[in-house]
mmCIF file of N, CA and C in Angstrom:
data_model
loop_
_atom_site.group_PDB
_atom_site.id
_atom_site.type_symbol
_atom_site.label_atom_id
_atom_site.label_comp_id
_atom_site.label_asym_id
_atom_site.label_seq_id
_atom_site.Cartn_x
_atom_site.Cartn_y
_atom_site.Cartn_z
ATOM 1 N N UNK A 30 10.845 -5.446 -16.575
ATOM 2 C CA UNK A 30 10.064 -4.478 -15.810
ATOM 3 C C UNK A 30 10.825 -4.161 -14.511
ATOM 4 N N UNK A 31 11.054 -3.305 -14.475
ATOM 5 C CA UNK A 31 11.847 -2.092 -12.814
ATOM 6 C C UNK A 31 11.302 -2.744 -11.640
ATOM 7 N N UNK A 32 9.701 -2.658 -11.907
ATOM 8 C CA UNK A 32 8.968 -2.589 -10.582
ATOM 9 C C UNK A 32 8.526 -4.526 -10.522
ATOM 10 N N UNK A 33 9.125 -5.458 -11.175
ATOM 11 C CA UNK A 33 8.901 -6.686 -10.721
ATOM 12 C C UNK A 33 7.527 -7.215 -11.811
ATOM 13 N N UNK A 34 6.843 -8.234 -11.698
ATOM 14 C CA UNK A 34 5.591 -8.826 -12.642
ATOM 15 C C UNK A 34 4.725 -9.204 -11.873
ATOM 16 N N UNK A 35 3.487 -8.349 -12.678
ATOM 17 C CA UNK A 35 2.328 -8.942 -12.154
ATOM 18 C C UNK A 35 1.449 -9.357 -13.443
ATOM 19 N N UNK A 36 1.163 -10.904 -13.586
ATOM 20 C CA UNK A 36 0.369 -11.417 -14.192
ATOM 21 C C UNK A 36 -0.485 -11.734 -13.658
ATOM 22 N N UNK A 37 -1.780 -11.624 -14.684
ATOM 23 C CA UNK A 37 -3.440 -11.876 -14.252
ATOM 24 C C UNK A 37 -3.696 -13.442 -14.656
ATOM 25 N N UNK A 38 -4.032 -14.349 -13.724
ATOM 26 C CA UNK A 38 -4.708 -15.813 -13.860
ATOM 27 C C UNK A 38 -6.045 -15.913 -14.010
ATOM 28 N N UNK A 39 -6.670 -16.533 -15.041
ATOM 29 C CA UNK A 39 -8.065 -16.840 -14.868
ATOM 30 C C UNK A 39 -8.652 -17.209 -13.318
ATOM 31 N N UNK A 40 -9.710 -16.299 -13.531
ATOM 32 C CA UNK A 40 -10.313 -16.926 -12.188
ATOM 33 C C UNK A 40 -9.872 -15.420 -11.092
ATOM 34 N N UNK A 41 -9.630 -14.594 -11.982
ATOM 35 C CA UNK A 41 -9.323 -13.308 -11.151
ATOM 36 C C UNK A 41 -8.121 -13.313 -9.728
ATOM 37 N N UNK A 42 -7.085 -13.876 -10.517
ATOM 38 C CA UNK A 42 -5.800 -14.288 -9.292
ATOM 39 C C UNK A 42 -5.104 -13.115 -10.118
ATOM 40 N N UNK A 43 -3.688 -12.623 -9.505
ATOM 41 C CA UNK A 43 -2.626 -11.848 -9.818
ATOM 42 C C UNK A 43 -1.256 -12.750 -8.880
ATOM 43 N N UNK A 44 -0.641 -12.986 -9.986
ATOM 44 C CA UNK A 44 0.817 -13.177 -9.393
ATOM 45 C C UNK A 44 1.952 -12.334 -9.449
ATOM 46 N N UNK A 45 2.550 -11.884 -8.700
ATOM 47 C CA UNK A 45 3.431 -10.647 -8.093
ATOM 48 C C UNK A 45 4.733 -11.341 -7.742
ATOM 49 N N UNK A 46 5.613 -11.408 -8.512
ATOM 50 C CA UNK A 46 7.298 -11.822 -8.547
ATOM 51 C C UNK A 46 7.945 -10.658 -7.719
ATOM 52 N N UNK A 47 8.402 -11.696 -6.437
ATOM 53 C CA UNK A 47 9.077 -11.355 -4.826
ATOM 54 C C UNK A 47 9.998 -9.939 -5.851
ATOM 55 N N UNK A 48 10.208 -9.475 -6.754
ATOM 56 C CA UNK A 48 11.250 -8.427 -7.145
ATOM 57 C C UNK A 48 10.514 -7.329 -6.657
ATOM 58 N N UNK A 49 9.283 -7.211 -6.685
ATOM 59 C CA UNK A 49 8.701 -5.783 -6.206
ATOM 60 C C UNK A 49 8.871 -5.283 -4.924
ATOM 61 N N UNK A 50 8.824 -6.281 -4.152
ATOM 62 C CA UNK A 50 9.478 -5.602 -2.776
ATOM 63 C C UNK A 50 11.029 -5.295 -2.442
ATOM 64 N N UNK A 51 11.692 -5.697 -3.258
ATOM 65 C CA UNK A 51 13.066 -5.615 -2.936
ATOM 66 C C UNK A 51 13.490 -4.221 -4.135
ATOM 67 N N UNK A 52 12.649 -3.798 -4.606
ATOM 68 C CA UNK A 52 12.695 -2.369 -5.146
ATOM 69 C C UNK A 52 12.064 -1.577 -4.278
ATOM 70 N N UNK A 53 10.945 -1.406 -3.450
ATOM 71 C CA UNK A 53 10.388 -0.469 -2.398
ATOM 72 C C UNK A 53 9.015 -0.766 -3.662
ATOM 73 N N UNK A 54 8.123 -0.711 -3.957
ATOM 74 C CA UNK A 54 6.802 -0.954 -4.611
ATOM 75 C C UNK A 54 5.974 -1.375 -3.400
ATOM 76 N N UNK A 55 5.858 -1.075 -2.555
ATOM 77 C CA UNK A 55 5.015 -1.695 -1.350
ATOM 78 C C UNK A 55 3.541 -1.396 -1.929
ATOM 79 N N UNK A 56 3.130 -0.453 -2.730
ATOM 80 C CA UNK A 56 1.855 -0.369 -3.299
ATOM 81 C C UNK A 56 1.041 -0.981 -4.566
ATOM 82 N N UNK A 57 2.259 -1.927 -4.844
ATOM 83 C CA UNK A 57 1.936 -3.230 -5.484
ATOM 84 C C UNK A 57 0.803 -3.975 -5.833
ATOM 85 N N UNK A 58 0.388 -4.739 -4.483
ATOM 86 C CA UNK A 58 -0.610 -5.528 -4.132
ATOM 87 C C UNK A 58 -1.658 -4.896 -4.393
ATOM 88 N N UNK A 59 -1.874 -3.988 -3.519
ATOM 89 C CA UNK A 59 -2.774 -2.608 -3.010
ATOM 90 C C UNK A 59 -3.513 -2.243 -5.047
ATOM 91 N N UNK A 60 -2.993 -2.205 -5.781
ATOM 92 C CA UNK A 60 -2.778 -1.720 -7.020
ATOM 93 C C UNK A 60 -3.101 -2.751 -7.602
ATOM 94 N N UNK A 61 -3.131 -4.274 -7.781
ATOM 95 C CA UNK A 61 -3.111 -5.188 -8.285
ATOM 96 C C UNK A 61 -4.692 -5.372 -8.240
ATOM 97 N N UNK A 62 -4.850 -5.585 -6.356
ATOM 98 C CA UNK A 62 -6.380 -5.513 -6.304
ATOM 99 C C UNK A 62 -7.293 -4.913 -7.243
ATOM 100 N N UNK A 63 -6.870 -3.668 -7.351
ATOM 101 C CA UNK A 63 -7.927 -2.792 -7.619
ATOM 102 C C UNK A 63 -8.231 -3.074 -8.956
ATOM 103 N N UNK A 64 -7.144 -3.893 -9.850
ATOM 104 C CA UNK A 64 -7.564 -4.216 -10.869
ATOM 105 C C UNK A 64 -8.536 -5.904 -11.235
ATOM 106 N N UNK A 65 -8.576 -6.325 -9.955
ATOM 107 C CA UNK A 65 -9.467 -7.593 -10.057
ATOM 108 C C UNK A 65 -10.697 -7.204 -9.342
ATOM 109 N N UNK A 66 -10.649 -5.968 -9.198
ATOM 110 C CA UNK A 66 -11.815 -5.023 -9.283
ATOM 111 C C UNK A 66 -12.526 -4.381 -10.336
ATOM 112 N N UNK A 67 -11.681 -4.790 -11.385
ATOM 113 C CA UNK A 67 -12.438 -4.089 -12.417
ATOM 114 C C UNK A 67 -11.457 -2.398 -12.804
ATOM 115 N N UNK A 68 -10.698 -2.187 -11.935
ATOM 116 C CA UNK A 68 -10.333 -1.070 -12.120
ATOM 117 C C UNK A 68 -9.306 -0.611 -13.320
ATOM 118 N N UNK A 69 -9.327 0.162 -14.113
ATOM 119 C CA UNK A 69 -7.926 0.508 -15.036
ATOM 120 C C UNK A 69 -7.020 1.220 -14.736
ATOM 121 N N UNK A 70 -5.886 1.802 -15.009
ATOM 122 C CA UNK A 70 -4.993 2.855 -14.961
ATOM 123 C C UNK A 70 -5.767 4.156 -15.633
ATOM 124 N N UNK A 71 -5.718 5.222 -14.660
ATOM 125 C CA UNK A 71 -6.552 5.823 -14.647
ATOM 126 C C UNK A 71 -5.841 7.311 -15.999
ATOM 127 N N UNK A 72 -6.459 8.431 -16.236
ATOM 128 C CA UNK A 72 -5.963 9.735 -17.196
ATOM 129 C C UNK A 72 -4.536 9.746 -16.618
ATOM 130 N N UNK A 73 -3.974 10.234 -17.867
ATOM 131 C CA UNK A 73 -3.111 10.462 -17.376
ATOM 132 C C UNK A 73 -2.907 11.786 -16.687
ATOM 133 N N UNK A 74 -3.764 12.702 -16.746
ATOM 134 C CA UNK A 74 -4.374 14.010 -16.374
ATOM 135 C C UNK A 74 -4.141 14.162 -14.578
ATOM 136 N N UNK A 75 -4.757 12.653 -14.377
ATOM 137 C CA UNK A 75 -4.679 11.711 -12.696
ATOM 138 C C UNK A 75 -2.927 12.557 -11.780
ATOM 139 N N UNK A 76 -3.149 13.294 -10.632
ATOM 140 C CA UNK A 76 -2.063 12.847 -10.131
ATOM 141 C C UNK A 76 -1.566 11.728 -10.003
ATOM 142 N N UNK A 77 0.191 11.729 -9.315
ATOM 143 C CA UNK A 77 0.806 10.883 -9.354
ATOM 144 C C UNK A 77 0.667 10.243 -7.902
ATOM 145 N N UNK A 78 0.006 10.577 -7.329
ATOM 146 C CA UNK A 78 -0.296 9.824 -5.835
ATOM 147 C C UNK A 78 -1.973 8.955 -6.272
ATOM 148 N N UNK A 79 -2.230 8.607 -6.960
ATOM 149 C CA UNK A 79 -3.586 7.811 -6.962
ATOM 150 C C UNK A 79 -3.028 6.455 -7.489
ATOM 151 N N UNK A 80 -4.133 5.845 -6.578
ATOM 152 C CA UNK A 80 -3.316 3.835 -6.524
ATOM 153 C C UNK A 80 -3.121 3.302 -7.949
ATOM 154 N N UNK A 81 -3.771 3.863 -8.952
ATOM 155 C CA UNK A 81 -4.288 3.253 -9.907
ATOM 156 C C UNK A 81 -3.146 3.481 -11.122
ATOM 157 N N UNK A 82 -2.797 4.777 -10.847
ATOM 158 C CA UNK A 82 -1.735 5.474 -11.903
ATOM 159 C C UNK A 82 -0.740 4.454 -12.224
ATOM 160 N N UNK A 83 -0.326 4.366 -13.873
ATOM 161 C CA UNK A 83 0.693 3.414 -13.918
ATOM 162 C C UNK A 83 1.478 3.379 -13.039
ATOM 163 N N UNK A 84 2.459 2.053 -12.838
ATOM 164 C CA UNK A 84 3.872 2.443 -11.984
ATOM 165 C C UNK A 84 4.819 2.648 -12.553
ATOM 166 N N UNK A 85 4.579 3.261 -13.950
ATOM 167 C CA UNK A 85 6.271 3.901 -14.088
ATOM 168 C C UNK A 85 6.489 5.381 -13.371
ATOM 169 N N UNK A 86 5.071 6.143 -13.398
ATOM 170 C CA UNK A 86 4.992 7.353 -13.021
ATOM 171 C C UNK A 86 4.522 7.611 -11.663
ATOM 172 N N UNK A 87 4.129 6.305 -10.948
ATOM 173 C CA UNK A 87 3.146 6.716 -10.207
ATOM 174 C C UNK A 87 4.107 6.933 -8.582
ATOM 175 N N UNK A 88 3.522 7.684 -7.357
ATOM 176 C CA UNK A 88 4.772 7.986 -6.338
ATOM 177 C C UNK A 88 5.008 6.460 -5.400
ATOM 178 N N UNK A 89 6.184 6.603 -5.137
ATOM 179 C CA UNK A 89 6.838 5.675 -4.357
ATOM 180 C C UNK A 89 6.746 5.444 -3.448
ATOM 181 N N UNK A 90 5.821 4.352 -2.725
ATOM 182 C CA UNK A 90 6.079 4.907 -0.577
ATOM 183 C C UNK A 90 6.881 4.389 -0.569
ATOM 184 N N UNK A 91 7.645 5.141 0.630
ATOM 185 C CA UNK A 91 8.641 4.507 1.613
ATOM 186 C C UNK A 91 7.859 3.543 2.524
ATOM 187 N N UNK A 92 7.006 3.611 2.828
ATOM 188 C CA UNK A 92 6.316 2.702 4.123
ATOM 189 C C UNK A 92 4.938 2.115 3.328
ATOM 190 N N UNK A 93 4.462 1.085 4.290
ATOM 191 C CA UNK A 93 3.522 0.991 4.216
ATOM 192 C C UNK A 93 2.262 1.723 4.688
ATOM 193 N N UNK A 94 2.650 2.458 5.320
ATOM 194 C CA UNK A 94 1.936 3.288 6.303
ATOM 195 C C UNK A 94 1.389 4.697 5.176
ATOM 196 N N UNK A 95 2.163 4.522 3.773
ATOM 197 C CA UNK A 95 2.230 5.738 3.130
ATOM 198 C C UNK A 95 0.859 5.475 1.866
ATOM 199 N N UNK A 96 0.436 4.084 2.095
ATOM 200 C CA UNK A 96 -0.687 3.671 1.396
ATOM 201 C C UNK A 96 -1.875 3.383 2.082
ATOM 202 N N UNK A 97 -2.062 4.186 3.172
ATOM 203 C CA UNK A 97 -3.537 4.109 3.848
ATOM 204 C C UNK A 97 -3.833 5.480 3.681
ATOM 205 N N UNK A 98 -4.947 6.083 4.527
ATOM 206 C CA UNK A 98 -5.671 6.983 4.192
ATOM 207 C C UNK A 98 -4.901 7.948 5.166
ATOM 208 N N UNK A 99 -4.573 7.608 6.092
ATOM 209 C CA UNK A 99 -3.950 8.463 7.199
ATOM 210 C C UNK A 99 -2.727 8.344 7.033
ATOM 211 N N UNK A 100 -1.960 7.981 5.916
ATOM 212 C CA UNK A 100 -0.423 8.445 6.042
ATOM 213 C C UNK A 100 -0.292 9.046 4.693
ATOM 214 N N UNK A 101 0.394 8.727 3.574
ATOM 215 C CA UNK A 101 0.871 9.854 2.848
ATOM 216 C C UNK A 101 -0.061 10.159 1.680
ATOM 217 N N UNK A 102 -1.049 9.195 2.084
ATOM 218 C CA UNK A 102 -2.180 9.149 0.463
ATOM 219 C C UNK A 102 -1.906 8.872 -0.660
ATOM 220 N N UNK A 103 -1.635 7.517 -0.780
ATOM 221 C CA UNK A 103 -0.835 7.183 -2.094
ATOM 222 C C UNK A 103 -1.355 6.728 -2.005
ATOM 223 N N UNK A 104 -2.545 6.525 -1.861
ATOM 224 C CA UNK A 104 -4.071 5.458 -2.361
ATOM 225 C C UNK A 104 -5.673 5.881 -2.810
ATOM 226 N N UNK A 105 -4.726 7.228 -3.318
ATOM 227 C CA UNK A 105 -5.959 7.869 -3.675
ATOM 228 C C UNK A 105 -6.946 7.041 -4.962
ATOM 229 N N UNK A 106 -8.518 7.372 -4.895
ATOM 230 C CA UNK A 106 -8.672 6.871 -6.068
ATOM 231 C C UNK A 106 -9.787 7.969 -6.659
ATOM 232 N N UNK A 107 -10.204 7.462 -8.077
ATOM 233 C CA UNK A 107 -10.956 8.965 -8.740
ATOM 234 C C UNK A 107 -12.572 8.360 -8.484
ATOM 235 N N UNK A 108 -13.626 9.372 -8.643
ATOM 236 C CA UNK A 108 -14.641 8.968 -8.182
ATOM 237 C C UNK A 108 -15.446 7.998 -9.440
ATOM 238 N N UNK A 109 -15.015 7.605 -10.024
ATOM 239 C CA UNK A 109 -15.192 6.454 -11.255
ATOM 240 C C UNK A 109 -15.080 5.602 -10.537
ATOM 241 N N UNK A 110 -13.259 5.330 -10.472
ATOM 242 C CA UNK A 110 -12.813 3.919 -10.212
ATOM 243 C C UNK A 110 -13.644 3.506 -9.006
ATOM 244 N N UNK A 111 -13.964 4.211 -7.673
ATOM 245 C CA UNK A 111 -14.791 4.232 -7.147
ATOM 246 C C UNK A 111 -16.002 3.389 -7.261
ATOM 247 N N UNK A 112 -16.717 4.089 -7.796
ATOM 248 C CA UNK A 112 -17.860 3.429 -8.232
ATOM 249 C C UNK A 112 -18.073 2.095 -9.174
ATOM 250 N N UNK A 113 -16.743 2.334 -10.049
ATOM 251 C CA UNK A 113 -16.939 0.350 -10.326
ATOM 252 C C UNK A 113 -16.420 -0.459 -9.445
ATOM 253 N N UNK A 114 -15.620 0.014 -8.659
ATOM 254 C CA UNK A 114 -15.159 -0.729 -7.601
ATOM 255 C C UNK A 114 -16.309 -1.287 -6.356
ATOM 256 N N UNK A 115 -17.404 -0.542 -6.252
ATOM 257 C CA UNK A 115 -18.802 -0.415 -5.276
ATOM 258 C C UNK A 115 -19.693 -1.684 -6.175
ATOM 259 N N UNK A 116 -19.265 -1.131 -7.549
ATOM 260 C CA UNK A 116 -20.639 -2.240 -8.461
ATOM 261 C C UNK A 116 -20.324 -3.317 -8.467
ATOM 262 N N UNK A 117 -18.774 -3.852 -8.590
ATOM 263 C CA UNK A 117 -18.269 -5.422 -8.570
ATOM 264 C C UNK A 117 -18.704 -5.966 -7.236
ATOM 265 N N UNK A 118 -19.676 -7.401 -8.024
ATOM 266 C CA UNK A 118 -20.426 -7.875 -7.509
ATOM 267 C C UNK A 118 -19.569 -9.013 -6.362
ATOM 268 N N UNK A 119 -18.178 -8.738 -6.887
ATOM 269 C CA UNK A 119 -17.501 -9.322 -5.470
ATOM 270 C C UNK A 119 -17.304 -8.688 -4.036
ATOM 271 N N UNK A 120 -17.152 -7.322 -4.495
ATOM 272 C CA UNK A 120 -17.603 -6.931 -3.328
ATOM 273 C C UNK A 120 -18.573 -6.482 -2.263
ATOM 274 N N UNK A 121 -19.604 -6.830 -2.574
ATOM 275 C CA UNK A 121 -20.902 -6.889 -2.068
ATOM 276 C C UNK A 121 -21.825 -8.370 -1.787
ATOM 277 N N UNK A 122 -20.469 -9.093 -1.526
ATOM 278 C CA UNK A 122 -21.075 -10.700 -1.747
ATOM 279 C C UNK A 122 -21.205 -10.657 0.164
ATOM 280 N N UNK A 123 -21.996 -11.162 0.360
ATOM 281 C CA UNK A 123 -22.511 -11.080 1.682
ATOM 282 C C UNK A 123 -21.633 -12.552 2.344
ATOM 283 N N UNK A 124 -21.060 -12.787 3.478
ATOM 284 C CA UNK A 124 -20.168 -13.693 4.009
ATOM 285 C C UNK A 124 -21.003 -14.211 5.226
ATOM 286 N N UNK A 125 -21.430 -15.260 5.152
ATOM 287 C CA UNK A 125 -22.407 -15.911 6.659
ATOM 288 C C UNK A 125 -21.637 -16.019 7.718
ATOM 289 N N UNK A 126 -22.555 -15.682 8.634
ATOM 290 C CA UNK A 126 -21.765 -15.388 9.851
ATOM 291 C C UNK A 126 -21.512 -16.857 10.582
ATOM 292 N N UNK A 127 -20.136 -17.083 11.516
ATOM 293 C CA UNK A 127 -20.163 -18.270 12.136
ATOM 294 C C UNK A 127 -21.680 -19.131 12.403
ATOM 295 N N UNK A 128 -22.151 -17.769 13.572
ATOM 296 C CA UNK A 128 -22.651 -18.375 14.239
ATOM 297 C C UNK A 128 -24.126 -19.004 12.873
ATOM 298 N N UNK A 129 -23.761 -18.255 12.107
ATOM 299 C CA UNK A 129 -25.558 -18.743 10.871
ATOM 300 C C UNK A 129 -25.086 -20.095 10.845
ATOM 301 N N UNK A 130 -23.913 -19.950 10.485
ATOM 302 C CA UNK A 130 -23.450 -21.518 9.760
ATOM 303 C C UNK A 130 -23.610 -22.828 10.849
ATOM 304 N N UNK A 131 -23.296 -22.587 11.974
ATOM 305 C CA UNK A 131 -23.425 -23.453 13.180
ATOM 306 C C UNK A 131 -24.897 -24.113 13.165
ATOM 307 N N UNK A 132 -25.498 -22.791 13.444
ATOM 308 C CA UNK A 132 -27.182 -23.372 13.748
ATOM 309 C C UNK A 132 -27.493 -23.538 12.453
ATOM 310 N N UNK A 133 -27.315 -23.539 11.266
ATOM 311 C CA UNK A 133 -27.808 -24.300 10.468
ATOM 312 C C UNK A 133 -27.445 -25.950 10.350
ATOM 313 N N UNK A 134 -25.854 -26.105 10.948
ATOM 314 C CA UNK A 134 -25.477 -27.587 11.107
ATOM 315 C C UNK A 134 -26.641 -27.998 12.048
ATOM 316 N N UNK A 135 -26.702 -27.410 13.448
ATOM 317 C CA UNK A 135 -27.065 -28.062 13.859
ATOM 318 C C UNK A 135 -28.774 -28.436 13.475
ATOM 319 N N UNK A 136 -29.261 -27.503 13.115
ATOM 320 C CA UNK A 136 -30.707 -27.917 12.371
ATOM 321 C C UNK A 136 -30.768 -29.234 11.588
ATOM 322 N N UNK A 137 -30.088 -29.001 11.011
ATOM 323 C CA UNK A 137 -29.848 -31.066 9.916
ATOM 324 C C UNK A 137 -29.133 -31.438 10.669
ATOM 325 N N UNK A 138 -28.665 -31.261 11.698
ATOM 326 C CA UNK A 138 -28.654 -32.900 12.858
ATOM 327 C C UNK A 138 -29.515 -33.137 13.263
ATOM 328 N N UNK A 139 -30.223 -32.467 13.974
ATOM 329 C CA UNK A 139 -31.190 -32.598 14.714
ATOM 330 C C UNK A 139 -32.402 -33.304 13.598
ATOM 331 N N UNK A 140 -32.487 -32.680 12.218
ATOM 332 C CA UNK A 140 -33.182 -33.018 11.178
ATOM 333 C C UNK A 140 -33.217 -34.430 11.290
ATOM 334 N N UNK A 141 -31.462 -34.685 10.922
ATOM 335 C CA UNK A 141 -31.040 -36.040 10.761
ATOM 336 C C UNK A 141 -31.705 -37.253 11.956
ATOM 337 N N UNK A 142 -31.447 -36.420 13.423
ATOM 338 C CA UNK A 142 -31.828 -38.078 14.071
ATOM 339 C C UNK A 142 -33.739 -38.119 14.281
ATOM 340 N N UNK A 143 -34.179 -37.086 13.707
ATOM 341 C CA UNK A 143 -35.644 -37.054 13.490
ATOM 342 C C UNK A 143 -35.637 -37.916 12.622
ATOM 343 N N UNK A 144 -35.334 -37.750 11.553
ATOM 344 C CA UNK A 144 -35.615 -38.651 10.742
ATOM 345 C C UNK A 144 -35.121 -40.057 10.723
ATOM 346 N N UNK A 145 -33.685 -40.567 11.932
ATOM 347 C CA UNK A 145 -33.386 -42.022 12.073
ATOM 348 C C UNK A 145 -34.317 -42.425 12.955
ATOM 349 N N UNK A 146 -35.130 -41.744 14.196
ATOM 350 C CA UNK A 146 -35.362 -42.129 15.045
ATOM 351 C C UNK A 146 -36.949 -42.770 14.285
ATOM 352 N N UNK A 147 -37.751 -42.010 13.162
ATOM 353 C CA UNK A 147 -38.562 -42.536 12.369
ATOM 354 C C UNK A 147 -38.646 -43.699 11.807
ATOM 355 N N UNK A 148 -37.521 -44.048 10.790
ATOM 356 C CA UNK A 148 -37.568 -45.194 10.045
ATOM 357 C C UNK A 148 -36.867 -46.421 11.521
ATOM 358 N N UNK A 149 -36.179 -45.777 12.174
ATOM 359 C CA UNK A 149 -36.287 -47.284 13.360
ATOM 360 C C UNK A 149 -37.699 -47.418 14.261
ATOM 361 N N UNK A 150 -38.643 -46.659 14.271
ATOM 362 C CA UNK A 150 -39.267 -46.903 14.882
ATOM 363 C C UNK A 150 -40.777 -47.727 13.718
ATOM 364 N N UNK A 151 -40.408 -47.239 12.410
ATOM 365 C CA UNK A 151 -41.520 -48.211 11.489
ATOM 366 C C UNK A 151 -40.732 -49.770 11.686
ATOM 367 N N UNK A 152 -39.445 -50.131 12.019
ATOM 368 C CA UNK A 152 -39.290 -52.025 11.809
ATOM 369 C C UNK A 152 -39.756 -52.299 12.865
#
């Protein structure tokens, strides 16, 4: 393969052999994601600037800058991939915030010496 290997690991991992960057593929990763998203390679009908398009055909950035929304748009996607991309339930997994996680420690400490200060006070 031209553009380097990406194999899929159980457990929704992708491994990406260091050759893709030393060809210019900087949209690689970016592309890899989208498929542990659920996403496929899209019509071939698809321009050649959408993230998804194979990479034999699909355009080349020079930069990284050429795979965000504000530089050359080589991350386009179709309003499908889209939407399974919205439904995967990984991305809508809600992440607790520091501070939840804190005051919940500290609640079962505080739990905790309630409850030592109990059983020393029944001997």
């Amino acid at each position: 393969d031209a553009f380097g290997e990406a194999n899929a690991i159980p457990g929704n991992k992708v491994v990406i052999d260091q050759v893709v960057f030393t060809v210019g593929r900087l949209d690689t990763i970016a592309h890899e994601v989208g498929h542990l998203l659920g996403l496929r390679h899209d019509d071939p009908g698809v321009e050649t600037d959408f993230l998804m398009r194979s990479g034999d055909d699909r355009m080349t950035p020079t930069t990284i800058d050429d795979i965000t929304p504000d530089g050359a748009a080589l991350d386009k996607l179709t309003a499908a991939q889209i939407a399974t991309a919205l439904a995967d339930p990984k991305v809508l997994t809600a992440v607790p915030e520091p501070a939840t996680f804190a005051t919940m420690l500290c609640g079962l400490g505080v739990l905790g010496l309630v409850l030592r200060r109990r059983k020393g006070s029944r001997v």
